[in-house]
Amino acid sequence: MSKVFDFSGNNGFMFQNPKESSPFLSLGGHVDVYFPPRKRSRVTAPFIVSEDPKEQPSIEVLPDECLFEIFRRLPGDEERSICAFVSKRWLMLLSSICADEICSSVAQAVEPEIVSCCTKADESAKPKEKAESVDLNDEECVDVDPQGCLSRCLEGKKATDVRLAAISVGTASRGGLGKLSIRGNSCTRRLTDAGLKAVSRGCPSLRALSLWNVSSVGDEGLSAIATGCRSLEKIDLSHCPAITDKAMIAVAMNCPNLRSVTVESCAYIGDESLKALGRYCPNLESITLKNCALVGDQGIAGLFSSAGHILTKANLQGLNITDVSLAVIGHYGSAMTDLSLVGLHNVNERGFWVMGKGQGLKKLRSLSIASCQGVTDAGLEAIGKGSPDLKVFSLRRSALVSDNGVVSFARAASSLESLKLDETHRITQCGVFGILASCGGKLKALALSNCLGLKDSNFGFPLNSICMSLRSLAIHNCPGFGDSGLSMLGQLCTKLTHVELHGLEGVTDAGLMPLVQSTEAGLAKVNLSGCINLTDNVVAKIASLHGETLEVLNLERCSGISNVSLMSIATNCSVLRELDVSGCRVTDSGVALLARAEQLSLQVLSLEGCSLVSDKSLSSLKMLGATLVGLNIQLCHGISSAAVTMLLEQLWRCDILS
């Protein structure tokens, strides 16, 4: 049945049967047009009305191949970035264009038409499609590091192929991305190899890549980075189960500027990757390998035999290597300056001994050994003799090392400046004094942590063995260490400037006083946190003798400290910047003493857990706020929420924890 349209303004069909009216003009078998009677007809030609309006021409009807050809002929990176706003389809097409595919010879000839089409397409883009794209000009998306390099970090669900494509296209006009870090989690589901491919095409100047906990990216994506980003200098892969030796070999073969490689918990990266790195990377300086089951002696041997003369830093942790690997490092590591060995359970005493005897670690300056049960006194002494430039040494969780080992090591390592012993329970007080006597006059820092073998013993020690070089002494959580040992240290070490005695419940004023009084250089940093048997007397002595040099004082959980100590501090300490009296018996009066001290300019004050401090301290805290940048009043139950709110408003420059 034909349809009748009313052009009189009545909106709708007038008749279903065309025979019922004469003022109709028939336009065919399907459409009749009605014109109302008029004095003068304004129609000189028939109107042909289509039931379905004709669609306007759109560039969107073009296939991807045609759009690709158009996009690669755009005059510059800025124009391509504008087009990327139109839709997700356009964005992904633009991100698929490689630098060598951009055609600039005919760009000027097609520029006006292309820009016009792109503008119209941008205006008419579907809202849903545009919402899927990323703001390419958002300055918060891309950071600039101090070297002027564009960098971006994507975490969790923000790490997607679309976002990487947007970053690739959007940064092209500024030289491309220089650093990219992706930190995945359970929400990272829309990141695949396609995202890294987009980066490889749009960011040829990429210098640093970090992939952490990314299970959906595999060899294809990383291989694309290797071929497209040949300026890569640093790569960090952690928990990437889909990446294998194939991709790492591609990186080694195509990125000759590679300087730093970190691989952690990647189950399918092993010996072949290390061999390739040693063979093809002439600038490799740093290697970190953690918990990689396929890394063995062959990989370590291949890497160090080829690149040992350029490798300066190595961190080997949780690997299935044996004495052979340490022997290779000791022989070929001629450029090594920093070495860390952690959790090497298959390495025995012979491995450490041979490494020290290898004569290849002459330039070694820092060595850290932890949780390696194979290290013994003999191996430690050999390492000390084979590393004449060693300045920093840390030993942790070594059950077989005794006093003889550490003393022999200190005597052999004549350049040693810093020594840290943690959970080495066979070390006794005699060993500590032996280290001080054998260090050759260069030891500047000694730290002892969780050493259960340290116990007070009354024995004589020659005072001609005074360690004049020691500046920093730290003893943490060694429950057997008490007044006798501390008093002896005070007599042997008279040039201390930094003292940290943490959790030593056996230390009293009697043990600490000799150390405080014998120190000649002036203490600058004192940490007595957890020394519950100290009183106001020792704090008063510290303030009176070292008030002109003391910058940091930590008295946290020293329950014997009261307002008397704060009075001494307010009176004598003129350069104190940080004060922690958390958990002490200080009150509003003590805070007022600090506020009235004209010479005091505290920057950080911690009153955490001081239950006797109340709202009465509000005015004093405001006065201190003139210089404070950090204030901790957590668990101060005497301070009301209203007072806290007022402090937050008035001390807006200060970071307040409440």
XYZ file of C-alpha atoms in Angstrom:
658
model
C 0.000 0.000 0.000
C 1.307 3.453 -0.867
C 1.977 6.065 1.789
C 0.663 9.625 1.725
C 2.772 12.445 3.215
C 1.189 15.712 4.370
C 3.228 18.846 3.589
C 0.629 21.163 5.116
C 2.120 21.050 8.597
C -0.420 18.613 10.075
C 2.261 15.956 10.689
C 1.077 12.561 9.630
C -0.853 10.646 7.026
C -4.194 12.163 5.925
C -5.662 9.253 4.021
C -4.880 5.585 3.698
C -6.647 5.413 0.269
C -5.306 7.720 -2.428
C -8.702 7.688 -4.268
C -10.400 9.694 -1.512
C -8.795 12.983 -2.486
C -8.091 14.809 -5.675
C -5.437 17.333 -4.674
C -2.744 14.645 -4.677
C 0.244 14.406 -6.905
C 1.264 10.864 -7.622
C 5.025 10.258 -7.666
C 4.932 6.603 -8.234
C 3.509 3.399 -7.026
C 4.682 3.842 -3.475
C 4.614 7.535 -2.527
C 1.886 10.220 -2.942
C 2.363 13.864 -1.910
C -0.510 16.106 -0.788
C -0.513 19.865 -1.473
C -3.240 22.052 0.041
C -5.185 24.385 -2.293
C -3.408 27.723 -2.747
C -3.849 30.771 -4.915
C -0.468 30.231 -6.457
C 1.461 27.061 -6.567
C 5.064 27.317 -5.338
C 5.979 23.939 -6.746
C 7.404 23.888 -10.199
C 8.881 20.410 -10.071
C 7.861 17.187 -8.435
C 9.325 16.374 -4.947
C 10.777 12.950 -4.604
C 10.893 11.897 -0.957
C 12.763 8.793 0.083
C 11.471 6.776 2.988
C 15.063 6.087 4.170
C 17.258 9.220 4.346
C 20.520 8.912 2.473
C 23.584 8.628 4.771
C 26.222 11.337 4.568
C 29.616 10.277 3.218
C 32.066 9.429 6.060
C 35.734 8.607 6.167
C 34.835 5.838 8.604
C 33.555 3.680 5.718
C 37.122 3.313 4.446
C 38.837 0.041 5.261
C 41.836 -0.070 7.571
C 44.229 -0.349 4.634
C 43.081 2.978 3.196
C 43.123 4.760 6.553
C 46.621 3.420 7.144
C 47.788 4.966 3.857
C 46.187 8.280 4.800
C 47.658 8.354 8.280
C 51.177 7.609 7.158
C 50.998 10.599 4.785
C 50.088 13.097 7.493
C 52.621 15.934 7.683
C 53.790 15.465 11.281
C 53.516 13.814 14.677
C 51.154 16.496 15.993
C 48.623 15.798 13.244
C 48.778 12.090 13.963
C 48.173 12.782 17.651
C 45.056 14.790 16.772
C 43.708 11.917 14.701
C 44.246 9.518 17.592
C 41.519 11.353 19.523
C 38.843 10.295 17.056
C 38.329 6.663 18.033
C 39.960 3.575 19.358
C 40.148 2.218 15.822
C 42.094 5.230 14.598
C 44.352 5.145 17.651
C 45.310 1.515 17.140
C 45.904 2.105 13.411
C 48.138 5.085 14.124
C 50.093 3.101 16.691
C 50.777 0.412 14.076
C 52.764 2.797 11.864
C 56.517 2.374 12.093
C 58.844 5.335 11.724
C 60.235 4.079 8.403
C 56.679 3.757 7.017
C 55.893 7.473 7.363
C 55.817 9.061 3.911
C 56.722 12.746 4.011
C 57.300 13.378 0.289
C 53.590 13.798 -0.571
C 52.380 15.048 2.774
C 52.070 18.696 1.706
C 49.913 17.772 -1.258
C 47.259 16.022 0.804
C 47.498 17.990 4.017
C 44.430 20.304 3.715
C 42.013 17.563 2.766
C 43.285 15.163 5.412
C 43.154 17.707 8.221
C 39.625 18.695 7.217
C 38.429 15.086 7.174
C 40.069 14.364 10.513
C 38.463 17.411 12.124
C 35.001 16.418 10.954
C 35.537 12.856 12.062
C 36.645 14.046 15.478
C 33.484 16.125 15.873
C 31.176 13.294 14.848
C 32.899 10.471 16.681
C 30.647 8.271 18.791
C 30.850 9.132 22.505
C 31.393 5.525 23.466
C 34.294 5.167 21.082
C 35.967 8.354 22.224
C 35.653 7.326 25.860
C 37.870 4.351 25.174
C 40.748 6.524 23.976
C 43.260 8.220 26.259
C 43.987 11.917 26.601
C 47.264 12.156 24.751
C 48.021 15.679 25.939
C 47.413 15.062 29.637
C 50.578 16.311 31.318
C 49.918 14.101 34.337
C 50.215 11.010 32.167
C 53.847 11.502 31.234
C 56.544 12.755 33.588
C 59.880 14.296 32.787
C 62.877 13.095 34.777
C 65.795 15.372 35.749
C 67.623 14.363 32.571
C 64.716 15.608 30.441
C 63.600 12.093 29.502
C 59.874 11.378 29.162
C 58.840 8.605 31.549
C 55.597 6.790 32.344
C 54.555 4.321 35.034
C 51.388 2.252 34.606
C 49.999 0.226 37.493
C 47.211 -2.331 37.760
C 44.202 -1.835 35.530
C 45.719 1.298 33.973
C 48.142 -0.918 32.061
C 46.272 -1.661 28.818
C 47.091 -1.968 25.140
C 45.012 1.129 24.359
C 46.852 3.263 26.895
C 50.243 2.127 25.632
C 49.153 2.919 22.080
C 48.022 6.380 23.196
C 51.310 7.024 24.967
C 53.216 5.849 21.906
C 51.345 8.188 19.546
C 51.016 11.088 21.980
C 54.701 11.327 22.898
C 55.963 11.063 19.342
C 55.939 14.850 18.851
C 58.206 15.190 21.934
C 60.764 12.640 20.891
C 59.004 9.548 22.192
C 58.973 7.864 25.574
C 62.363 7.340 27.221
C 61.368 5.261 30.269
C 58.422 2.896 30.690
C 57.485 1.005 33.841
C 54.541 -1.400 34.032
C 53.564 -2.839 37.407
C 50.858 -5.407 37.002
C 48.525 -7.051 39.489
C 45.338 -9.090 39.464
C 43.528 -6.220 37.703
C 45.959 -6.147 34.771
C 43.929 -8.029 32.182
C 43.933 -5.908 29.022
C 47.662 -5.794 28.422
C 49.122 -8.055 25.746
C 51.997 -8.178 23.322
C 50.111 -5.678 21.136
C 50.750 -2.920 23.668
C 54.514 -3.455 23.642
C 54.438 -3.627 19.854
C 52.851 -0.173 19.771
C 55.609 1.129 22.048
C 58.279 -0.442 19.852
C 56.908 1.384 16.795
C 56.266 4.767 18.379
C 59.110 5.042 20.903
C 62.359 4.100 19.155
C 64.287 6.202 21.706
C 63.116 4.084 24.686
C 66.059 3.625 27.051
C 64.569 1.896 30.114
C 61.844 -0.764 30.374
C 60.471 -2.364 33.557
C 57.890 -5.143 33.547
C 56.766 -6.352 36.970
C 54.195 -9.062 37.555
C 52.969 -9.071 33.962
C 51.823 -12.550 32.967
C 50.085 -11.641 29.698
C 53.164 -10.284 27.909
C 55.427 -12.812 26.255
C 58.271 -13.234 23.825
C 56.466 -11.580 20.922
C 56.036 -8.263 22.696
C 59.536 -8.104 24.183
C 61.094 -9.154 20.877
C 59.288 -6.258 19.219
C 60.838 -3.909 21.790
C 64.243 -5.404 21.004
C 63.950 -4.741 17.266
C 62.222 -1.361 17.528
C 64.009 0.191 20.513
C 67.669 -0.398 19.815
C 68.726 2.390 22.193
C 67.562 0.354 25.200
C 70.006 0.681 28.103
C 68.136 -0.825 31.037
C 65.673 -3.702 31.306
C 63.984 -4.999 34.460
C 61.840 -8.142 34.327
C 60.160 -9.448 37.466
C 57.573 -12.247 37.672
C 57.028 -12.446 33.911
C 56.249 -16.159 33.373
C 55.533 -15.872 29.634
C 58.946 -14.417 28.731
C 61.634 -16.947 27.827
C 65.221 -17.108 26.628
C 64.003 -16.395 23.097
C 63.026 -12.811 23.897
C 66.060 -12.116 26.073
C 68.373 -13.338 23.334
C 66.610 -10.944 20.943
C 67.212 -8.093 23.389
C 70.885 -8.993 23.719
C 71.400 -9.228 19.951
C 69.577 -5.994 19.032
C 70.404 -3.648 21.940
C 74.176 -3.089 22.005
C 73.819 -0.146 24.427
C 72.356 -2.341 27.154
C 73.995 -1.463 30.480
C 71.767 -2.890 33.203
C 69.754 -6.137 33.301
C 67.522 -7.321 36.153
C 65.690 -10.642 36.000
C 63.691 -11.840 38.993
C 61.453 -14.887 39.315
C 61.220 -15.506 35.573
C 60.951 -19.274 35.347
C 61.923 -19.621 31.685
C 64.922 -17.306 31.495
C 68.172 -19.151 32.041
C 71.682 -19.904 30.873
C 71.170 -19.167 27.165
C 70.099 -15.604 27.943
C 73.211 -14.992 30.046
C 75.471 -16.363 27.344
C 73.873 -14.029 24.795
C 74.232 -11.025 27.097
C 77.929 -11.742 27.545
C 78.447 -12.247 23.822
C 76.450 -9.347 22.322
C 76.373 -6.564 24.953
C 79.752 -4.805 25.054
C 78.511 -2.097 27.451
C 76.880 -4.307 30.093
C 77.785 -2.988 33.552
C 75.188 -4.374 35.967
C 73.441 -7.750 36.277
C 70.849 -8.791 38.871
C 69.523 -12.356 38.926
C 67.029 -13.466 41.576
C 65.183 -16.752 41.957
C 65.594 -17.922 38.366
C 65.514 -21.719 38.424
C 67.095 -22.161 34.972
C 70.183 -20.082 35.759
C 73.145 -22.335 36.519
C 76.897 -22.525 36.339
C 76.968 -22.541 32.527
C 75.116 -19.229 32.321
C 77.269 -17.521 34.951
C 80.429 -18.868 33.326
C 79.314 -17.725 29.877
C 78.422 -14.259 31.119
C 81.533 -13.540 33.199
C 84.038 -15.140 30.852
C 82.805 -12.807 28.080
C 81.805 -9.674 29.993
C 83.733 -9.950 33.274
C 86.095 -7.191 32.167
C 83.191 -4.673 31.937
C 80.724 -5.882 34.586
C 80.990 -3.652 37.649
C 77.915 -4.743 39.640
C 76.411 -8.186 40.203
C 73.599 -9.351 42.477
C 73.049 -13.118 42.573
C 70.220 -14.350 44.771
C 68.473 -17.697 45.137
C 70.219 -19.359 42.167
C 71.085 -23.012 41.598
C 74.776 -22.319 41.161
C 77.726 -24.092 42.784
C 81.359 -23.459 43.646
C 82.149 -23.312 39.916
C 80.293 -20.013 39.461
C 82.111 -18.312 42.334
C 85.431 -19.559 40.983
C 84.597 -17.990 37.604
C 83.620 -14.697 39.254
C 86.830 -14.668 41.276
C 88.896 -15.234 38.139
C 87.119 -13.108 35.511
C 85.519 -10.326 37.594
C 88.351 -7.884 37.023
C 86.026 -4.866 36.772
C 83.731 -5.844 39.634
C 83.213 -3.140 42.274
C 79.904 -4.212 43.896
C 78.997 -7.846 44.535
C 76.016 -9.293 46.417
C 75.572 -13.035 47.070
C 72.328 -14.091 48.760
C 70.794 -17.490 49.397
C 73.297 -19.566 47.386
C 72.616 -22.839 49.176
C 74.644 -25.029 46.804
C 77.873 -23.089 47.295
C 80.260 -24.626 49.819
C 83.350 -23.424 51.656
C 85.560 -24.175 48.677
C 83.578 -21.814 46.454
C 84.199 -18.761 48.631
C 87.796 -19.755 49.221
C 88.508 -20.139 45.496
C 86.729 -16.848 44.726
C 89.046 -15.037 47.126
C 92.109 -16.830 45.771
C 91.186 -16.089 42.145
C 92.971 -12.721 42.211
C 90.307 -11.220 39.941
C 88.505 -9.054 42.489
C 91.202 -6.439 42.935
C 88.754 -3.589 42.297
C 85.974 -4.886 44.568
C 84.787 -2.114 46.895
C 81.500 -3.451 48.297
C 80.605 -7.050 49.186
C 77.414 -8.397 50.743
C 76.939 -12.058 51.716
C 73.662 -13.263 53.222
C 72.138 -16.662 53.960
C 75.054 -18.535 52.384
C 75.819 -21.458 54.676
C 79.019 -22.258 52.822
C 80.914 -19.179 53.956
C 83.387 -20.003 56.739
C 86.362 -18.444 58.500
C 88.781 -19.717 55.849
C 86.700 -18.421 52.951
C 86.220 -15.057 54.612
C 89.947 -14.623 55.186
C 90.677 -15.531 51.554
C 88.176 -12.945 50.338
C 89.773 -10.291 52.539
C 93.220 -11.035 51.131
C 91.978 -11.133 47.530
C 90.125 -7.806 47.749
C 92.644 -5.131 48.742
C 90.288 -2.239 47.837
C 87.259 -3.575 49.731
C 85.684 -0.761 51.753
C 82.157 -1.975 52.616
C 81.347 -5.494 53.848
C 78.061 -6.945 55.116
C 77.645 -10.456 56.500
C 74.202 -11.787 57.404
C 72.946 -15.150 58.619
C 76.239 -17.004 58.487
C 76.203 -19.726 61.097
C 79.784 -20.953 60.570
C 81.671 -17.664 60.862
C 83.293 -17.078 64.242
C 85.506 -14.499 65.946
C 88.597 -15.876 64.221
C 87.038 -15.381 60.798
C 85.945 -11.774 61.215
C 89.182 -10.745 62.931
C 91.284 -12.384 60.191
C 89.098 -10.725 57.566
C 89.439 -7.282 59.192
C 93.195 -7.719 59.329
C 93.432 -8.836 55.670
C 91.025 -6.221 54.232
C 93.277 -3.298 54.972
C 91.016 -0.730 53.235
C 87.825 -1.697 55.092
C 85.768 1.330 56.175
C 82.336 -0.135 56.968
C 81.477 -3.501 58.537
C 77.985 -4.840 59.268
C 77.309 -8.143 61.024
C 73.714 -9.357 61.259
C 72.558 -12.629 62.820
C 76.084 -14.000 63.059
C 75.578 -15.664 66.404
C 79.097 -17.051 66.832
C 80.524 -13.540 67.081
C 81.284 -12.579 70.686
C 82.397 -9.453 72.472
C 85.991 -10.579 72.074
C 85.552 -10.698 68.307
C 84.146 -7.156 68.209
C 87.149 -5.750 70.089
C 89.443 -7.825 67.886
C 87.933 -6.182 64.797
C 88.554 -2.720 66.226
C 92.144 -3.627 67.011
C 92.824 -5.202 63.591
C 91.088 -2.824 61.200
C 94.236 -0.953 60.301
C 93.006 2.437 61.438
C 90.536 2.924 58.546
C 87.277 1.491 59.895
C 84.703 4.292 60.102
C 81.419 2.438 60.725
C 80.571 -0.710 62.700
C 77.033 -2.135 62.893
C 75.976 -5.181 64.911
C 72.394 -6.473 64.649
C 70.656 -9.462 66.240
C 73.911 -11.116 67.301
C 72.907 -13.350 70.171
C 76.514 -14.302 70.937
C 77.338 -10.808 72.153
C 77.366 -10.990 75.949
C 79.059 -8.889 78.587
C 82.285 -10.348 79.903
C 84.870 -8.803 82.188
C 88.234 -9.028 80.480
C 91.055 -6.589 80.006
C 91.848 -5.064 76.625
C 94.968 -3.020 75.870
C 94.115 0.661 75.569
C 96.898 1.117 73.006
C 94.458 -0.440 70.517
C 92.265 2.656 70.424
C 90.295 2.874 67.151
C 90.702 6.531 66.263
C 88.998 6.156 62.877
C 85.566 4.888 64.007
C 82.865 7.539 63.578
C 79.648 5.496 63.631
C 78.630 2.730 66.059
C 75.273 0.916 65.747
C 74.175 -1.967 67.973
C 70.605 -3.198 67.411
C 68.726 -5.864 69.332
C 71.709 -7.623 70.868
C 70.156 -8.554 74.238
C 73.393 -9.747 75.845
C 75.264 -6.525 75.220
C 75.351 -4.362 78.354
C 77.218 -1.818 80.417
C 80.584 -3.593 80.474
C 80.944 -3.859 76.715
C 79.602 -0.356 76.094
C 81.957 1.155 78.639
C 84.894 -0.580 76.960
C 83.802 0.697 73.535
C 83.696 4.208 74.977
C 87.352 3.914 75.964
C 88.437 2.455 72.610
C 86.419 4.717 70.266
C 86.874 8.357 71.178
C 85.999 9.954 67.819
C 82.386 8.827 67.518
C 79.828 11.215 66.007
C 76.935 8.776 65.404
C 75.725 6.359 68.090
C 72.722 4.044 67.669
C 71.845 1.742 70.550
C 68.471 0.234 69.720
C 66.629 -2.164 72.004
C 69.492 -2.694 74.451
C 67.520 -3.242 77.623
C 70.647 -4.184 79.557
C 72.307 -0.780 79.081
C 72.009 1.754 81.909
C 73.402 5.196 82.615
C 76.538 3.604 84.092
C 77.430 1.977 80.779
C 76.557 4.858 78.495
C 78.121 7.651 80.541
C 81.763 6.685 79.797
C 81.058 6.639 76.070
C 79.312 10.032 76.189
C 82.097 11.580 78.240
C 85.013 10.157 76.248
C 83.768 11.188 72.814
C 85.903 14.117 71.705
C 84.535 14.989 68.261
C 81.008 15.883 69.422
C 77.989 13.654 68.906
C 75.740 14.655 65.989
C 73.255 11.774 65.941
C 72.161 9.717 68.955
C 69.530 6.965 68.837
C 68.688 5.353 72.166
C 65.269 3.968 71.238
C 64.115 1.039 73.356
C 66.804 1.450 76.015
C 64.266 1.352 78.799
C 66.736 1.588 81.708
C 68.190 4.988 80.793
C 67.227 8.057 82.844
C 67.225 11.841 82.579
C 70.805 11.940 83.893
C 72.371 10.562 80.733
C 70.248 12.824 78.504
C 71.332 15.826 80.557
C 74.970 14.795 80.108
C 74.527 14.373 76.345
C 72.885 17.793 76.076
C 75.508 19.581 78.165
C 78.538 18.003 76.468
C 77.282 17.779 72.881
C 74.517 20.381 72.659
C 76.422 22.446 70.106
C 76.796 19.507 67.677
C 73.734 17.333 68.374
C 71.339 17.363 65.390
C 69.231 14.204 65.887
C 68.118 12.677 69.206
C 65.832 9.627 69.411
C 64.541 8.638 72.849
C 61.584 6.564 71.693
C 60.212 4.166 74.327
C 62.756 5.284 76.916
C 60.257 5.159 79.726
C 62.624 6.746 82.223
C 62.796 10.028 80.303
C 60.688 12.950 81.581
C 60.395 16.754 81.370
C 63.816 17.047 83.012
C 65.423 15.832 79.806
C 63.391 18.312 77.745
C 64.623 21.125 79.984
C 68.243 20.110 79.355
C 67.576 19.890 75.630
C 65.867 23.292 75.539
C 68.727 24.871 77.450
C 71.766 23.352 75.735
C 70.900 22.093 72.236
C 71.209 24.875 69.683
C 71.351 22.915 66.407
C 68.901 20.089 67.169
C 66.684 19.394 64.120
C 64.917 16.131 65.018
C 63.635 15.015 68.424
C 61.688 11.824 69.166
C 60.288 11.369 72.678
C 57.534 8.924 71.723
C 56.351 6.871 74.684
C 58.266 8.961 77.227
C 56.876 10.536 80.416
C 56.725 14.056 79.017
C 53.833 16.426 79.733
C 52.455 19.779 78.585
C 55.111 21.536 80.682
C 57.883 19.781 78.777
C 56.423 20.796 75.414
C 56.183 24.366 76.687
C 59.891 24.292 77.592
C 60.739 23.357 74.019
C 58.499 26.093 72.626
C 60.110 28.806 74.784
C 63.683 27.857 73.826
C 64.732 30.727 71.589
C 67.812 28.999 70.174
C 65.899 25.800 69.286
C 64.632 25.373 65.704
C 63.126 21.902 65.587
C 62.074 20.593 62.189
C 60.729 17.198 63.262
C 59.071 16.417 66.609
C 57.489 13.102 67.580
C 55.227 12.837 70.633
C 53.552 9.560 69.676
C 52.030 7.760 72.604
C 52.683 10.576 75.085
C 49.390 10.242 76.922
C 50.185 13.102 79.346
C 50.273 15.671 76.532
C 46.878 17.377 76.190
C 45.097 20.306 74.570
C 47.058 22.609 76.889
C 50.030 22.084 74.544
C 48.137 23.598 71.630
C 49.688 27.057 71.971
C 53.169 25.553 72.436
C 52.792 23.402 69.337
C 51.710 26.481 67.379
C 54.900 28.250 68.448
C 57.016 25.249 67.451
C 55.138 25.157 64.147
C 57.089 28.163 62.942
C 59.963 25.808 62.049
C 58.368 22.340 62.116
C 57.928 20.385 58.887
C 56.898 17.148 60.611
C 54.835 16.523 63.768
C 53.702 13.135 65.109
C 50.925 13.241 67.721
C 49.479 9.797 67.094
C 48.090 7.986 70.175
C 48.206 11.212 72.187
C 44.826 10.548 73.738
C 44.922 13.787 75.725
C 44.724 15.856 72.535
C 41.151 16.244 71.315
C 40.023 15.968 67.720
C 39.081 19.658 67.749
C 42.638 20.587 68.725
C 44.000 18.358 65.974
C 41.729 20.054 63.439
C 42.942 23.456 64.557
C 46.568 22.373 64.240
C 45.940 21.050 60.742
C 44.449 24.404 59.750
C 47.056 26.654 61.312
C 50.186 24.548 60.691
C 49.398 23.898 57.043
C 53.085 23.837 56.101
C 53.735 21.005 58.551
C 53.074 17.326 57.847
C 51.038 16.210 60.878
C 50.412 12.579 61.815
C 47.435 12.279 64.145
